[in-house]
Short mmCIF file of N, CA and C in Angstrom, two decimals:
data_model
loop_
_atom_site.label_atom_id
_atom_site.label_comp_id
_atom_site.label_asym_id
_atom_site.label_seq_id
_atom_site.Cartn_x
_atom_site.Cartn_y
_atom_site.Cartn_z
N MET A 72 88.12 32.76 -45.13
CA MET A 72 88.48 31.52 -45.80
C MET A 72 89.99 31.48 -45.99
N GLY A 73 90.56 30.32 -45.88
CA GLY A 73 91.99 30.11 -46.11
C GLY A 73 92.18 28.82 -46.88
N ASP A 74 93.41 28.33 -46.90
CA ASP A 74 93.63 27.06 -47.59
C ASP A 74 94.73 26.27 -46.89
N VAL A 75 94.64 24.97 -47.08
CA VAL A 75 95.66 24.04 -46.62
C VAL A 75 96.10 23.26 -47.84
N GLU A 76 97.35 23.50 -48.26
CA GLU A 76 97.89 22.88 -49.46
C GLU A 76 96.95 23.05 -50.65
N GLY A 77 96.40 24.25 -50.79
CA GLY A 77 95.54 24.56 -51.93
C GLY A 77 94.09 24.16 -51.77
N GLU A 78 93.75 23.43 -50.70
CA GLU A 78 92.36 23.03 -50.46
C GLU A 78 91.70 24.08 -49.58
N ALA A 79 90.57 24.63 -50.03
CA ALA A 79 89.88 25.69 -49.30
C ALA A 79 89.41 25.22 -47.92
N VAL A 80 89.57 26.10 -46.94
CA VAL A 80 89.07 25.86 -45.58
C VAL A 80 88.12 27.01 -45.27
N CYS A 81 86.84 26.69 -45.05
CA CYS A 81 85.83 27.72 -44.81
C CYS A 81 85.19 27.48 -43.44
N ALA A 82 84.88 28.58 -42.76
CA ALA A 82 84.17 28.49 -41.48
C ALA A 82 82.73 28.04 -41.72
N GLN A 83 82.19 27.29 -40.79
CA GLN A 83 80.81 26.83 -40.89
C GLN A 83 79.82 27.89 -40.42
N ILE A 84 80.33 28.94 -39.75
CA ILE A 84 79.49 30.02 -39.24
C ILE A 84 80.11 31.36 -39.61
N GLY A 85 79.31 32.40 -39.60
CA GLY A 85 79.82 33.75 -39.82
C GLY A 85 80.23 34.37 -38.50
N GLY A 86 81.07 35.38 -38.54
CA GLY A 86 81.47 36.07 -37.33
C GLY A 86 82.84 36.69 -37.48
N THR A 87 83.47 36.97 -36.36
CA THR A 87 84.79 37.59 -36.33
C THR A 87 85.85 36.54 -36.05
N VAL A 88 86.89 36.51 -36.86
CA VAL A 88 87.98 35.57 -36.65
C VAL A 88 88.75 36.01 -35.41
N ARG A 89 88.85 35.13 -34.42
CA ARG A 89 89.53 35.45 -33.16
C ARG A 89 90.91 34.81 -33.09
N GLY A 90 91.19 33.85 -33.95
CA GLY A 90 92.50 33.21 -33.90
C GLY A 90 92.68 32.24 -35.05
N LEU A 91 93.91 32.12 -35.51
CA LEU A 91 94.28 31.18 -36.56
C LEU A 91 95.64 30.58 -36.23
N LEU A 92 95.87 29.37 -36.69
CA LEU A 92 97.20 28.80 -36.56
C LEU A 92 98.17 29.59 -37.43
N THR A 93 99.41 29.61 -37.03
CA THR A 93 100.45 30.31 -37.79
C THR A 93 100.67 29.60 -39.12
N SER A 94 100.87 30.39 -40.16
CA SER A 94 101.17 29.84 -41.48
C SER A 94 102.38 28.91 -41.37
N GLY A 95 102.28 27.75 -41.99
CA GLY A 95 103.37 26.78 -41.96
C GLY A 95 103.22 25.72 -40.89
N THR A 96 102.20 25.85 -40.02
CA THR A 96 101.97 24.85 -38.97
C THR A 96 101.48 23.56 -39.60
N ALA A 97 102.05 22.43 -39.20
CA ALA A 97 101.62 21.13 -39.73
C ALA A 97 100.23 20.81 -39.19
N VAL A 98 99.32 20.42 -40.07
CA VAL A 98 97.95 20.07 -39.68
C VAL A 98 97.53 18.78 -40.38
N ARG A 99 96.49 18.16 -39.86
CA ARG A 99 95.90 16.99 -40.51
C ARG A 99 94.40 17.25 -40.65
N ARG A 100 93.76 16.51 -41.50
CA ARG A 100 92.33 16.68 -41.74
C ARG A 100 91.56 16.58 -40.42
N GLY A 101 90.64 17.51 -40.21
CA GLY A 101 89.81 17.51 -39.02
C GLY A 101 90.35 18.36 -37.88
N LEU A 102 91.60 18.84 -37.99
CA LEU A 102 92.18 19.67 -36.94
C LEU A 102 91.58 21.07 -36.98
N LYS A 103 91.27 21.62 -35.81
CA LYS A 103 90.77 22.99 -35.73
C LYS A 103 91.92 23.94 -36.05
N VAL A 104 91.74 24.79 -37.06
CA VAL A 104 92.81 25.69 -37.48
C VAL A 104 92.53 27.14 -37.11
N GLY A 105 91.34 27.42 -36.59
CA GLY A 105 91.01 28.79 -36.22
C GLY A 105 89.80 28.83 -35.31
N ASP A 106 89.47 30.05 -34.87
CA ASP A 106 88.34 30.25 -33.98
C ASP A 106 87.54 31.45 -34.48
N VAL A 107 86.22 31.28 -34.60
CA VAL A 107 85.33 32.34 -35.06
C VAL A 107 84.35 32.65 -33.94
N ASP A 108 84.24 33.93 -33.59
CA ASP A 108 83.27 34.37 -32.59
C ASP A 108 82.01 34.81 -33.34
N PRO A 109 80.88 34.12 -33.15
CA PRO A 109 79.67 34.42 -33.93
C PRO A 109 78.87 35.62 -33.42
N ARG A 110 79.26 36.21 -32.28
CA ARG A 110 78.49 37.32 -31.73
C ARG A 110 78.62 38.56 -32.61
N PRO A 111 77.60 39.40 -32.63
CA PRO A 111 77.70 40.67 -33.37
C PRO A 111 78.88 41.48 -32.87
N GLU A 112 79.53 42.22 -33.75
CA GLU A 112 80.74 42.97 -33.41
C GLU A 112 80.56 43.90 -32.21
N THR A 113 79.36 44.41 -32.00
CA THR A 113 79.16 45.40 -30.94
C THR A 113 79.10 44.79 -29.54
N THR A 114 79.11 43.46 -29.42
CA THR A 114 78.95 42.85 -28.11
C THR A 114 80.25 42.46 -27.43
N PHE A 115 81.39 42.66 -28.06
CA PHE A 115 82.64 42.29 -27.42
C PHE A 115 83.78 43.19 -27.87
N ASP A 116 84.86 43.17 -27.11
CA ASP A 116 86.03 43.99 -27.38
C ASP A 116 87.18 43.06 -27.76
N LEU A 117 87.73 43.22 -28.95
CA LEU A 117 88.80 42.35 -29.42
C LEU A 117 90.10 42.51 -28.64
N ASP A 118 90.22 43.57 -27.86
CA ASP A 118 91.43 43.80 -27.07
C ASP A 118 91.35 43.23 -25.67
N VAL A 119 90.27 42.51 -25.36
CA VAL A 119 90.05 41.97 -24.02
C VAL A 119 90.04 40.44 -24.10
N ILE A 120 90.67 39.80 -23.13
CA ILE A 120 90.66 38.33 -23.06
C ILE A 120 89.26 37.88 -22.66
N SER A 121 88.72 36.90 -23.37
CA SER A 121 87.38 36.41 -23.04
C SER A 121 87.41 35.63 -21.72
N ASP A 122 86.24 35.50 -21.09
CA ASP A 122 86.12 34.73 -19.85
C ASP A 122 86.57 33.29 -20.08
N LYS A 123 86.20 32.71 -21.21
CA LYS A 123 86.57 31.34 -21.53
C LYS A 123 88.09 31.21 -21.63
N SER A 124 88.73 32.13 -22.35
CA SER A 124 90.19 32.08 -22.49
C SER A 124 90.88 32.27 -21.15
N ARG A 125 90.38 33.17 -20.33
CA ARG A 125 90.97 33.41 -19.02
C ARG A 125 90.83 32.15 -18.14
N ALA A 126 89.69 31.48 -18.21
CA ALA A 126 89.48 30.27 -17.42
C ALA A 126 90.42 29.15 -17.88
N ILE A 127 90.59 28.99 -19.18
CA ILE A 127 91.50 27.97 -19.70
C ILE A 127 92.93 28.27 -19.28
N GLY A 128 93.34 29.53 -19.42
CA GLY A 128 94.68 29.92 -19.00
C GLY A 128 94.92 29.66 -17.52
N GLY A 129 93.92 29.98 -16.70
CA GLY A 129 94.03 29.73 -15.26
C GLY A 129 94.16 28.25 -14.94
N GLY A 130 93.40 27.43 -15.66
CA GLY A 130 93.48 25.98 -15.46
C GLY A 130 94.84 25.43 -15.84
N VAL A 131 95.38 25.94 -16.94
CA VAL A 131 96.71 25.51 -17.38
C VAL A 131 97.75 25.92 -16.35
N LEU A 132 97.66 27.14 -15.85
CA LEU A 132 98.60 27.61 -14.83
C LEU A 132 98.52 26.75 -13.57
N GLU A 133 97.31 26.43 -13.12
CA GLU A 133 97.16 25.56 -11.95
C GLU A 133 97.80 24.20 -12.17
N ALA A 134 97.58 23.62 -13.35
CA ALA A 134 98.16 22.31 -13.66
C ALA A 134 99.68 22.37 -13.66
N ILE A 135 100.25 23.41 -14.22
CA ILE A 135 101.71 23.56 -14.25
C ILE A 135 102.26 23.71 -12.83
N MET A 136 101.60 24.52 -12.02
CA MET A 136 102.06 24.73 -10.64
C MET A 136 101.97 23.44 -9.84
N GLU A 137 100.91 22.67 -10.02
CA GLU A 137 100.76 21.39 -9.33
C GLU A 137 101.86 20.43 -9.76
N TRP A 138 102.11 20.37 -11.05
CA TRP A 138 103.17 19.50 -11.58
C TRP A 138 104.53 19.94 -11.02
N TRP A 139 104.77 21.25 -11.00
CA TRP A 139 106.06 21.77 -10.53
C TRP A 139 106.30 21.39 -9.06
N GLN A 140 105.24 21.40 -8.26
CA GLN A 140 105.39 21.02 -6.86
C GLN A 140 105.72 19.55 -6.69
N THR A 141 105.22 18.71 -7.59
CA THR A 141 105.48 17.28 -7.46
C THR A 141 106.87 16.88 -7.95
N VAL A 142 107.44 17.64 -8.89
CA VAL A 142 108.76 17.29 -9.41
C VAL A 142 109.88 18.10 -8.74
N GLY A 143 109.52 19.21 -8.08
CA GLY A 143 110.51 20.10 -7.49
C GLY A 143 110.94 19.61 -6.18
#
């Protein structure tokens, strides 16, 4: 649990916190401020990038490379 300007922010599910916005980041109501992995602790390694994160990163890299080719 954390807070935004003194208002409590609680996860809707239990699990391991995998990411949070940096303290001081401007947010508005309804913005996702963190990520909770609901799997039991024994099923994943916190030091390894998840398949989902790797896929998103790869997609972002492809988009940047495509954009770079069109403006370069």
